[in-house]
Short mmCIF file of C-alpha atoms in Angstrom, two decimals:
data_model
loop_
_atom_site.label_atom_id
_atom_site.label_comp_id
_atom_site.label_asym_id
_atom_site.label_seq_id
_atom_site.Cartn_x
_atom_site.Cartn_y
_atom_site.Cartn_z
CA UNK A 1 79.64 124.61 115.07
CA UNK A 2 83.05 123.77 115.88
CA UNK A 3 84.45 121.30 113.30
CA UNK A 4 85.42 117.92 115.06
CA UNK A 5 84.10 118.96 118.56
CA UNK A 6 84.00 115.54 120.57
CA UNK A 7 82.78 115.67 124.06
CA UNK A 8 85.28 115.78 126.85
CA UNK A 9 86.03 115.68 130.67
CA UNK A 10 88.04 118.37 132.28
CA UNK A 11 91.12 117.82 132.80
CA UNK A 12 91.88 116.89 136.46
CA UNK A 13 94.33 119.07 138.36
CA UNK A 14 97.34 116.49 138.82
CA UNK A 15 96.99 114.87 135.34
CA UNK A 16 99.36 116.04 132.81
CA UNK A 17 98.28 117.45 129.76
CA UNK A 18 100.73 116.65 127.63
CA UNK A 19 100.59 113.25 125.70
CA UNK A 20 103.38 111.11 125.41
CA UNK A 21 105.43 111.68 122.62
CA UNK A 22 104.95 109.70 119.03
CA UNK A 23 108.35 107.96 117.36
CA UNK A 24 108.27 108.46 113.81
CA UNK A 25 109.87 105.79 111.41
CA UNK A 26 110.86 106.45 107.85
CA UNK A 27 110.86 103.68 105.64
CA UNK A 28 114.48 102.80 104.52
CA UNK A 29 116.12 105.09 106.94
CA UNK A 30 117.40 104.60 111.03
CA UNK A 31 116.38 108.30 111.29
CA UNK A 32 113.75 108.35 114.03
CA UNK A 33 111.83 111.84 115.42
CA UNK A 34 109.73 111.91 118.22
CA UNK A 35 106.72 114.33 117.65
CA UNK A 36 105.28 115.53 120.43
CA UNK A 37 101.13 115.56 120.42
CA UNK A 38 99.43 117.96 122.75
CA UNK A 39 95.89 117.53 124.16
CA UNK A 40 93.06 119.63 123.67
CA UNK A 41 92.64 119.72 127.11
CA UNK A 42 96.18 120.75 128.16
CA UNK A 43 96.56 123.37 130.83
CA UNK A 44 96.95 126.95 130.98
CA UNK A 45 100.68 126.69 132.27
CA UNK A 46 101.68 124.31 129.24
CA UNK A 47 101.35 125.56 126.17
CA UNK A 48 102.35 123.54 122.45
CA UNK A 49 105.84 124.06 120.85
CA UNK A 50 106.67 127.70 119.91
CA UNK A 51 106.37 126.48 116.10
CA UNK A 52 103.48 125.37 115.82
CA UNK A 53 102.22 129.30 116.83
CA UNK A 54 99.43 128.06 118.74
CA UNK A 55 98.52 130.79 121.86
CA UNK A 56 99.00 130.17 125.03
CA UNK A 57 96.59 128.96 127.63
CA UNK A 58 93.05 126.92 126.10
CA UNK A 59 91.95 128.50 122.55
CA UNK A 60 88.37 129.06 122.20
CA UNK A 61 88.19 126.91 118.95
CA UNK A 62 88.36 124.65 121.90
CA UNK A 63 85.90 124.96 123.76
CA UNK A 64 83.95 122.09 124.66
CA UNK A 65 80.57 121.10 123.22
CA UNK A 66 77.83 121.86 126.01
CA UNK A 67 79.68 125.51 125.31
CA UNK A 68 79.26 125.29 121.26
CA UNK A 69 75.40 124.04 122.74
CA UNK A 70 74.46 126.87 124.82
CA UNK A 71 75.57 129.80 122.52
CA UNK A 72 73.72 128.03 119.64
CA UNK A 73 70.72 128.33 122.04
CA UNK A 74 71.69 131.90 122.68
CA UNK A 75 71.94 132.64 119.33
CA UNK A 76 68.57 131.24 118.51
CA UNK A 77 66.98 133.43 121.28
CA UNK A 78 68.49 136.50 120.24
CA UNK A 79 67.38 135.67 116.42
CA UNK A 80 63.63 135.25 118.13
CA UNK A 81 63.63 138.56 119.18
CA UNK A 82 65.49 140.25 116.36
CA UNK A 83 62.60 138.51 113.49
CA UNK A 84 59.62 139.97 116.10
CA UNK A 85 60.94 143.87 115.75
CA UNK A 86 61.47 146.04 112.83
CA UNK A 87 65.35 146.29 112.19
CA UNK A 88 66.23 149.42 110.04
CA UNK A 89 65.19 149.15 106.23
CA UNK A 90 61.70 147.39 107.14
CA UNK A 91 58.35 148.52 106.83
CA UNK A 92 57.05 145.79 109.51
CA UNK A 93 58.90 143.18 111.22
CA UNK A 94 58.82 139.74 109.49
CA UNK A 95 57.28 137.56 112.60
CA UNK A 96 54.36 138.78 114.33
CA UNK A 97 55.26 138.82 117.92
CA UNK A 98 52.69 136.50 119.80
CA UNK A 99 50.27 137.33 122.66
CA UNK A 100 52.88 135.35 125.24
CA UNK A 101 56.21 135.95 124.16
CA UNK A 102 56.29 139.45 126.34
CA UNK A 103 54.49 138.75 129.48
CA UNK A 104 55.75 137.15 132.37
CA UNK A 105 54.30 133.48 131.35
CA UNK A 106 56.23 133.73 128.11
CA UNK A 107 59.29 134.87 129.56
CA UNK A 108 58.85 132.46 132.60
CA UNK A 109 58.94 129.64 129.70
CA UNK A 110 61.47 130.92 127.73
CA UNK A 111 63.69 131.19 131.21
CA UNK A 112 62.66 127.44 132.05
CA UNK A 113 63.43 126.62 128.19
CA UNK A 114 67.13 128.07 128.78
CA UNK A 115 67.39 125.86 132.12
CA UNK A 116 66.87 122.90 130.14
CA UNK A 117 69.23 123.26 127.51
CA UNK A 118 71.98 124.12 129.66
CA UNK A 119 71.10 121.04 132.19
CA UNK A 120 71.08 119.04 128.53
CA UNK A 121 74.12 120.56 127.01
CA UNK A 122 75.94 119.70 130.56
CA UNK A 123 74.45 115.93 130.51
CA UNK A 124 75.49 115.20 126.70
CA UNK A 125 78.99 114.24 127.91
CA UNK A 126 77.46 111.77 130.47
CA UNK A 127 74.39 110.70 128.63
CA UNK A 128 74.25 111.78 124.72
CA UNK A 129 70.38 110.89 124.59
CA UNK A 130 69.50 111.81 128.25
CA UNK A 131 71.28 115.57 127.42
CA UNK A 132 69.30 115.23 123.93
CA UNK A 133 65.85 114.65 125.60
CA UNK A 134 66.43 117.77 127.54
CA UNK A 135 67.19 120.11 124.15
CA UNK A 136 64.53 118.81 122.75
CA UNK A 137 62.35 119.64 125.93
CA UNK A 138 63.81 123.06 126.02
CA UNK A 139 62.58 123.43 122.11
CA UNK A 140 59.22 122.49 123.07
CA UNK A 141 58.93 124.72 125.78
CA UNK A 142 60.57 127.87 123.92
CA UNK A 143 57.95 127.25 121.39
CA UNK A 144 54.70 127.49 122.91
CA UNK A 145 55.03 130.82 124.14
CA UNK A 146 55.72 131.94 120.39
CA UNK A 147 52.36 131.31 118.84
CA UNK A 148 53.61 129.80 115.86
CA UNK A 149 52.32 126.32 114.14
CA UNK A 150 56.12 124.35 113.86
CA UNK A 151 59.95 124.16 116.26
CA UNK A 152 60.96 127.12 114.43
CA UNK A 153 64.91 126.63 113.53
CA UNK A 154 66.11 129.13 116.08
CA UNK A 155 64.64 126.64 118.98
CA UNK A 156 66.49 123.69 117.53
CA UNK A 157 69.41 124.89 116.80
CA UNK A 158 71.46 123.58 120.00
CA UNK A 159 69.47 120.36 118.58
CA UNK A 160 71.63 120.41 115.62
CA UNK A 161 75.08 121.02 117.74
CA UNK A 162 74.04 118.59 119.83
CA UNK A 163 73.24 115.80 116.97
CA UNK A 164 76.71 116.42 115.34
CA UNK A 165 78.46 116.15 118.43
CA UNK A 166 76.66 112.79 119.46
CA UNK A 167 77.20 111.73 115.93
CA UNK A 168 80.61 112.70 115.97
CA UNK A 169 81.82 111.34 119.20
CA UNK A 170 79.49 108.15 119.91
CA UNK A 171 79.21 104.72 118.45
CA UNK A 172 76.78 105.25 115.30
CA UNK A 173 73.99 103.38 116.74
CA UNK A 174 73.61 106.16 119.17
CA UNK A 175 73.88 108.75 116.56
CA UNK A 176 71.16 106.92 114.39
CA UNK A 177 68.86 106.39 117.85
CA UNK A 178 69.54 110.63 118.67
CA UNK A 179 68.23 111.30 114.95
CA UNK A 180 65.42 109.38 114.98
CA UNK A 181 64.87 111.23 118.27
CA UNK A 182 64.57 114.71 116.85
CA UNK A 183 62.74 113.83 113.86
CA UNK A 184 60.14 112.08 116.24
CA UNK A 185 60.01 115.03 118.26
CA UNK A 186 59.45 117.20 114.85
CA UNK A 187 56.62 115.15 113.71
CA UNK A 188 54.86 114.70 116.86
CA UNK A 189 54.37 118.61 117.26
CA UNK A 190 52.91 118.73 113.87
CA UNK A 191 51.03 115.51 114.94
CA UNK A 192 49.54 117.16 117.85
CA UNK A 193 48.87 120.67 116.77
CA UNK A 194 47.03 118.59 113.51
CA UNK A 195 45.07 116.42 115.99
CA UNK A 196 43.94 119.78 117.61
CA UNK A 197 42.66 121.66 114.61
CA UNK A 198 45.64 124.12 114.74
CA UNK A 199 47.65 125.31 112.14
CA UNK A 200 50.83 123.74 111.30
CA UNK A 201 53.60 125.26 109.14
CA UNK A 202 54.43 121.44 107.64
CA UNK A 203 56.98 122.87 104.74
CA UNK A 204 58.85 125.47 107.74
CA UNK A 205 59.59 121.82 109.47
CA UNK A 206 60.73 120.22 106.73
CA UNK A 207 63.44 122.33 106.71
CA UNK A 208 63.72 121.92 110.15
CA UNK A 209 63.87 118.46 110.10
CA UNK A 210 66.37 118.61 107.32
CA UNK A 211 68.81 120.43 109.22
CA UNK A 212 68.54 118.23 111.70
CA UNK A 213 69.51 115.24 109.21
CA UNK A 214 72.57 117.15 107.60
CA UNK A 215 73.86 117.71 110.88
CA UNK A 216 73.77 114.39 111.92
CA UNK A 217 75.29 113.35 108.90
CA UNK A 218 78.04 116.19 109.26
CA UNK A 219 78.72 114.08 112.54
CA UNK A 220 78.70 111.01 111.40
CA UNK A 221 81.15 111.57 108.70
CA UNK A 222 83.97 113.00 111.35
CA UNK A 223 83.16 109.78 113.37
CA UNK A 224 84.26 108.07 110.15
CA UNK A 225 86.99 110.00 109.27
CA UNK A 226 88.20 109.88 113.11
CA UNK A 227 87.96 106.35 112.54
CA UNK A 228 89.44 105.64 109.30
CA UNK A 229 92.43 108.15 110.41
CA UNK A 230 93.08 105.68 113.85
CA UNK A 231 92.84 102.79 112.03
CA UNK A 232 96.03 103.89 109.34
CA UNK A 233 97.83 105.18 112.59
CA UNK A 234 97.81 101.81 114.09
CA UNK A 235 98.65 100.10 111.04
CA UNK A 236 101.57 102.31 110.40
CA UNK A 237 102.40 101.39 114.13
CA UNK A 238 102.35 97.87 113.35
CA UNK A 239 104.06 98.16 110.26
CA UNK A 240 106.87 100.64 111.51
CA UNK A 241 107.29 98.10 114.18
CA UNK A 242 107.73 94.93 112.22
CA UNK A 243 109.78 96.42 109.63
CA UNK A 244 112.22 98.09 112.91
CA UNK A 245 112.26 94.00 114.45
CA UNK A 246 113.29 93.34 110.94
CA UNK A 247 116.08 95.15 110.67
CA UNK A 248 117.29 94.01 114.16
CA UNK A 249 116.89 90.42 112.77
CA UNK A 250 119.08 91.20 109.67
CA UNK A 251 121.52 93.23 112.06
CA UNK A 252 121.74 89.72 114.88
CA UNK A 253 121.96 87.86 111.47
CA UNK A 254 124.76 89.73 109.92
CA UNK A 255 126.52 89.82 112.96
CA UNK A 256 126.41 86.26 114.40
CA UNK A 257 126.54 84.62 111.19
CA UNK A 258 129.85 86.41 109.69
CA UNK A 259 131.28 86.05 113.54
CA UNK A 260 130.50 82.21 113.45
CA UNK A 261 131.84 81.49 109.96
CA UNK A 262 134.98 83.02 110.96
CA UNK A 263 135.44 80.95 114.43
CA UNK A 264 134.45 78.13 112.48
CA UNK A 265 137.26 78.35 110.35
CA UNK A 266 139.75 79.29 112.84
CA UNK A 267 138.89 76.45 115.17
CA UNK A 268 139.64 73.84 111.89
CA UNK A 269 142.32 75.73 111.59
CA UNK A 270 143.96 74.60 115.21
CA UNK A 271 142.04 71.57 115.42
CA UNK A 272 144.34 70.71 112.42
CA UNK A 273 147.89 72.02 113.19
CA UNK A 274 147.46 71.64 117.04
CA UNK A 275 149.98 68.75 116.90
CA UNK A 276 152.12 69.76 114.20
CA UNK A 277 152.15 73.58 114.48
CA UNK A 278 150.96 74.79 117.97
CA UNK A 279 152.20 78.37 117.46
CA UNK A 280 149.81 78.04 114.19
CA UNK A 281 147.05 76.64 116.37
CA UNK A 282 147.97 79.46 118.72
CA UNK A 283 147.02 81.98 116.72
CA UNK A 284 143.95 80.42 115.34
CA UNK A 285 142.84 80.39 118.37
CA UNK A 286 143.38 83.50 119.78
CA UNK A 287 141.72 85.09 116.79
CA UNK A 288 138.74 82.79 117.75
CA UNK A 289 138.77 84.13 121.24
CA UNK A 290 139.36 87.73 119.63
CA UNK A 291 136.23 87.69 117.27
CA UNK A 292 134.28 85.85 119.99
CA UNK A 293 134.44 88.69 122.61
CA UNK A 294 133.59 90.88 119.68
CA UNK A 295 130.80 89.43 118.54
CA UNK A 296 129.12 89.10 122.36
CA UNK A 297 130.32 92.55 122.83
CA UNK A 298 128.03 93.81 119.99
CA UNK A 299 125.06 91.42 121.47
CA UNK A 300 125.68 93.42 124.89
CA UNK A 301 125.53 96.39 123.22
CA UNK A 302 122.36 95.41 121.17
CA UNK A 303 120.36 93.25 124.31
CA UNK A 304 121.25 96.63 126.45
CA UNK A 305 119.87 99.64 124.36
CA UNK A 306 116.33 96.71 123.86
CA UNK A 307 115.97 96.47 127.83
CA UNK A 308 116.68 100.13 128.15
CA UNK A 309 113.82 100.60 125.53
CA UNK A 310 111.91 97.94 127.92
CA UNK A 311 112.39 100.14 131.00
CA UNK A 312 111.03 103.16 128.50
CA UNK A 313 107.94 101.54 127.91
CA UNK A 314 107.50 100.38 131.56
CA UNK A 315 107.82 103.63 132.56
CA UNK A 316 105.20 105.35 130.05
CA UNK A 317 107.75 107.39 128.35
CA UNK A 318 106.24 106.09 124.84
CA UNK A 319 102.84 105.41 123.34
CA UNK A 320 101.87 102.36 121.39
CA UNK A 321 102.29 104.83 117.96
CA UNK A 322 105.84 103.95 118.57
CA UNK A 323 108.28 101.32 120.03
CA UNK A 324 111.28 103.20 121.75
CA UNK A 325 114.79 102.03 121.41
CA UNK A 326 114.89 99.81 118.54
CA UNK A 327 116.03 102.73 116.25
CA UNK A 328 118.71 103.29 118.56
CA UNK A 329 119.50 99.27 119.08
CA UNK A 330 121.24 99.36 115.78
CA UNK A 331 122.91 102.82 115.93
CA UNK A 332 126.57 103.18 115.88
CA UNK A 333 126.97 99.83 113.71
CA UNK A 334 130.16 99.64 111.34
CA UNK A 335 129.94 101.03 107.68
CA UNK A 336 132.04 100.79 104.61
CA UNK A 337 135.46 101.95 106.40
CA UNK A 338 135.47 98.47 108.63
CA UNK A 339 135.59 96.92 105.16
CA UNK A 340 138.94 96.86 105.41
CA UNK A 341 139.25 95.20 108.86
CA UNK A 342 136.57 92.87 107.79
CA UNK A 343 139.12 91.86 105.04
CA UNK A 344 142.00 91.37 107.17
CA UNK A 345 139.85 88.83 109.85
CA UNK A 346 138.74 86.68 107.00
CA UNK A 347 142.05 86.26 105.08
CA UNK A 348 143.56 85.57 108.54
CA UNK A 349 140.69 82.73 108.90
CA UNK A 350 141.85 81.46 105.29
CA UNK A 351 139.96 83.17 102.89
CA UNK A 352 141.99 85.86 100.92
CA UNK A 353 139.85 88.78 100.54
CA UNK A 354 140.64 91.95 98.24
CA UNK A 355 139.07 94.86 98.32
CA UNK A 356 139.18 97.32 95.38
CA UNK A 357 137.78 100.78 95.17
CA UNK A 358 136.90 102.68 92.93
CA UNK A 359 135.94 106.62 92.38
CA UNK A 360 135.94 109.30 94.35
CA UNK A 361 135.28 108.32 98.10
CA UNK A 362 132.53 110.45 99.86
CA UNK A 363 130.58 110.37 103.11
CA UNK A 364 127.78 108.57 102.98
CA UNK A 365 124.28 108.78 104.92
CA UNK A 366 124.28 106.19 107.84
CA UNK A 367 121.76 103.59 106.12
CA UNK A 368 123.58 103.71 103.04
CA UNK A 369 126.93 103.08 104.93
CA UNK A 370 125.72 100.25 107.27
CA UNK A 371 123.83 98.50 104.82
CA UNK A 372 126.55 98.47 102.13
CA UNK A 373 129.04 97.13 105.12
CA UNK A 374 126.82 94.46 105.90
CA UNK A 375 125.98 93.19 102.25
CA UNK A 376 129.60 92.87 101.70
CA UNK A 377 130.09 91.26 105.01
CA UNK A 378 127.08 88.57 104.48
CA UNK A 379 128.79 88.13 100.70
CA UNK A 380 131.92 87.37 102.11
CA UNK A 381 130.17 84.70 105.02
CA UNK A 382 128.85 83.21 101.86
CA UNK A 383 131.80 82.87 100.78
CA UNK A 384 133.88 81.30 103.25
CA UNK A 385 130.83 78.80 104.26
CA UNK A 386 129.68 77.69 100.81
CA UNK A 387 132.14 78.88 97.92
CA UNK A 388 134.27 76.15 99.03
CA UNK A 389 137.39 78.60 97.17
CA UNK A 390 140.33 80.36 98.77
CA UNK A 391 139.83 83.60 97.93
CA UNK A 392 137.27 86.75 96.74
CA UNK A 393 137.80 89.77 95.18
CA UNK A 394 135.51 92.75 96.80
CA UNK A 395 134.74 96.03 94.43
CA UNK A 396 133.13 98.85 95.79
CA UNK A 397 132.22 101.64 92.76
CA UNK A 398 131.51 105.09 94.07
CA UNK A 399 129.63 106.96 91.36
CA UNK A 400 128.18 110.17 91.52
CA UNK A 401 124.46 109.02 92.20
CA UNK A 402 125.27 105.63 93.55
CA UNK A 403 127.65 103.15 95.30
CA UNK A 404 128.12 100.03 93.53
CA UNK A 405 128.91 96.60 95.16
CA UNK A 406 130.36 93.52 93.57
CA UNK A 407 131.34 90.63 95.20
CA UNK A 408 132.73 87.49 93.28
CA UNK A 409 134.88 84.09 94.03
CA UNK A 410 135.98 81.29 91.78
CA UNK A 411 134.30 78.71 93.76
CA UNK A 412 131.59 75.92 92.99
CA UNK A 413 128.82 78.21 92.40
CA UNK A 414 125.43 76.89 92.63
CA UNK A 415 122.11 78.31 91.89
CA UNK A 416 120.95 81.29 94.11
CA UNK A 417 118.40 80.34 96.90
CA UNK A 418 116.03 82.86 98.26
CA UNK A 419 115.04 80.81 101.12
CA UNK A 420 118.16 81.19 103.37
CA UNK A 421 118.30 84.57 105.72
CA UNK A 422 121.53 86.05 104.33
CA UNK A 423 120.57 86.41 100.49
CA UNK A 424 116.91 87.26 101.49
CA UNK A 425 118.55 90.07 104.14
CA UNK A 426 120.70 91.68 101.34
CA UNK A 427 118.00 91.93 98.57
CA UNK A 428 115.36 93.18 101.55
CA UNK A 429 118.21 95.91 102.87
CA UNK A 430 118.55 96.75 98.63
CA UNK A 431 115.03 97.56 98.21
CA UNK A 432 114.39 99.28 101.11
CA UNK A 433 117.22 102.40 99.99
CA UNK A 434 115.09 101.62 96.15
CA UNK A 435 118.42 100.32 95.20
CA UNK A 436 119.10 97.17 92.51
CA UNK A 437 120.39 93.80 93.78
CA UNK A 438 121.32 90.56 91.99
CA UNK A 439 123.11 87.30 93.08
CA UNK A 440 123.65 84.14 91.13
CA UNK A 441 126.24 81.86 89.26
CA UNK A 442 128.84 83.24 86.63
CA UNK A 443 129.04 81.65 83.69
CA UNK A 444 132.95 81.74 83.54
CA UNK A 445 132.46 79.50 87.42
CA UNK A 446 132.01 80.92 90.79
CA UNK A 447 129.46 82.96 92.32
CA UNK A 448 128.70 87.09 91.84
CA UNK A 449 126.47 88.98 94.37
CA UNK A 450 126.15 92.62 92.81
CA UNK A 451 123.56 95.62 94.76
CA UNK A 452 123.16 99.13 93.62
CA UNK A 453 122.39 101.90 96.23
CA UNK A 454 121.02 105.25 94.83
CA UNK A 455 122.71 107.99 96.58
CA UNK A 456 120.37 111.20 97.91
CA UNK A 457 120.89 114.48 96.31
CA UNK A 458 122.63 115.58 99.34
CA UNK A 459 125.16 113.19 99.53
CA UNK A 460 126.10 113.74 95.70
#
């Protein structure tokens, strides 16, 4: 019995066997694979990927289940005839052949028995207990040209295939219902051959009938499994999804948010000096314009690579175990060397930034990079919207299994709030790369946000 078999329709000539491809998320990281997934049912011109050293054309491990059916039944009938003649080693065989079984009645049956199971095994696909009826017809009818009192287990065992696979691949009400079916059919030839004075063999059924049960339980636990295994798929889905919108959200925030702290200062700036100083203004202005363009530059960039990923989806390029382009909405975002650049915008807005470094500088895996460039960027918007101070002194540590980020002012301090987007975006960014993150007053006055970002072996 084929482990997992599940009833299936051929595949139609101008549908596609391969599935659409499956984007997998890492937690913590902007890599993203796509994994293809290949039907069962795929073609004999397209084959799976060279390493997963499957053959080419259909495997007969996948075969479908009227096939699995009809060689149980075969089986069965060849074991009739083995038990009814005496194999080498015997002194007698172990069945008495019947008075039937070898004349042209029994054979007749046996013939119309074999018609029924493979009209049954063809109908389960269609109609699980209109294809079950059949089998159990076919056992019936195999039987009474055997002479024996019970549904021997050679007549029932393309039963059996037949109750895992319903079991397996229907809702478990019709699993129960196909069951119930067989064991019915079981007792009612006991039943009958009892209400007629014949003999029954009651304890050769039993065994029947629990072969019967074990392989609709066999069944119903791959339905489960099946199940259960769907149901962590789509809430991986769903959770690979939110936490990708996520980081989008902490990328718009990080961007806009720095970008409109800095034009806010610039425009005071002019608004200021535009009577006294105009050259002053001048400037302050143009850098407004400058950072601006920048900052709806990146949005284009962003918006475009999420309607490309739109036009993905319309198109059927992705299934719902992924959501395409959000991965690469955020790629090629700045890391630790725009620190410097960052530095130079802000102090030219009016907040004096230095930067110090310290250590051995290193390349860095892209997740580390970006996210350290945008906790010191969201520090720094802090900063310049709610220090209320003139200037802030940036450290970046670069130890052998970890960056370390400080970023402190000398300005009015306050107690840290976890309910505003920019702290809550650079302890969420921390723990995702399992890193340590702390913000909060200094006792000496001023503010300190401090994060901690384990480096991989690799990068060490």
């Amino acid at each position: 019995m084929p482990e997992g078999a599940t009833p299936r329709h051929p595949a139609r000539a101008d549908t596609p066997a391969r599935r659409p491809s499956t984007v997998v998320v890492h937690p913590g990281s902007d890599v993203r694979r796509e994994a293809p997934v290949y039907d069962h049912a795929m073609s004999a011109t397209e084959h799976p990927p060279a390493s997963q050293g499957a053959p080419a054309g259909r495997s007969w491990r996948n075969a479908p289940p009227w096939v699995w059916t009809v060689l149980a039944w075969c089986a069965g009938l060849v074991f009739t005839f083995l038990v009814r003649v005496r194999l080498p080693g015997e002194d007698e065989p172990p069945v008495m052949a019947g008075v039937l079984i070898y004349r042209w009645d029994g054979i007749t049956q046996l013939a119309i028995a074999t018609a029924l199971t493979v009209a049954g095994a063809r109908r389960l696909d269609r109609s699980p207990l209109g294809g079950l009826g059949l089998l159990l017809a076919a056992s019936v009818v195999a039987t009474s040209s055997l002479s024996v009192g019970e549904i021997p287990l050679a007549q029932f065992l393309a039963v059996d295939v037949a109750l895992y696979t319903v079991a397996a691949s229907r809702p478990r009400r019709t699993g129960a219902v196909a069951v119930a079916l067989a064991l019915g059919v079981l007792a009612g030839y006991l039943t009958l051959r009892w209400l007629a004075g014949w003999g029954t063999g009651t304890s050769a059924e039993l065994a029947v009938a629990l072969t019967a049960v074990v392989a609709w339980l066999t069944g119903d636990s791959a339905h489960r499994s099946r199940l259960h295994a769907e149901q962590l798929r789509e809430r991986s889905t769903a959770q690979a999804v939110t936490d990708e919108r996520l980081r989008i959200a902490r990328e718009l925030h990080d961007m806009v948010a720095h970008s409109i702290g800095i034009v806010a200062l610039q425009a005071g700036a002019a608004r200021r000096v535009i009577d006294t100083q105009p050259e002053r203004a001048r400037e302050a202005l143009g850098e407004v314009e400058a950072t601006s363009r920048e900052t709806l530059a990146g949005l284009r960039r962003m918006l475009g690579a999420l309607r490309e990923a739109d036009r993905a989806a319309a198109a059927g390029r992705e299934t719902v175990s992924g959501t395409p382009g959000l991965g690469e909405a955020v790629s090629g975002m700045p890391g630790l060397g725009e620190v410097d650049r960052l530095a130079a915008a802000t102090t030219a807005a009016g907040v004096r930034v230095e930067v110090l470094r310290v250590g051995e500088r290193r390349p860095l895996p892209q997740e580390i990079d970006l996210s350290a460039y945008r906790i010191v960027q969201e520090a720094v918007t802090n900063v310049v919207r709610h220090a209320g101070t003139a200037a802030c002194r940036v450290t970046l540590h670069h130890r052998d299994d970890a960056l370390s980020i400080e970023v402190v002012d000398d300005g009015r301090g306050g107690a840290p709030s976890d309910t505003g987007y920019g702290l809550l975006g650079m302890r969420e960014r921390v723990g995702l790369l399992h890193g340590e993150f702390s913000a909060g007053p200094r006792p000496e006055g001023g503010f300190r946000v401090r994060a901690r970002l384990p480096l991989p072996a690799a990068a060490r």
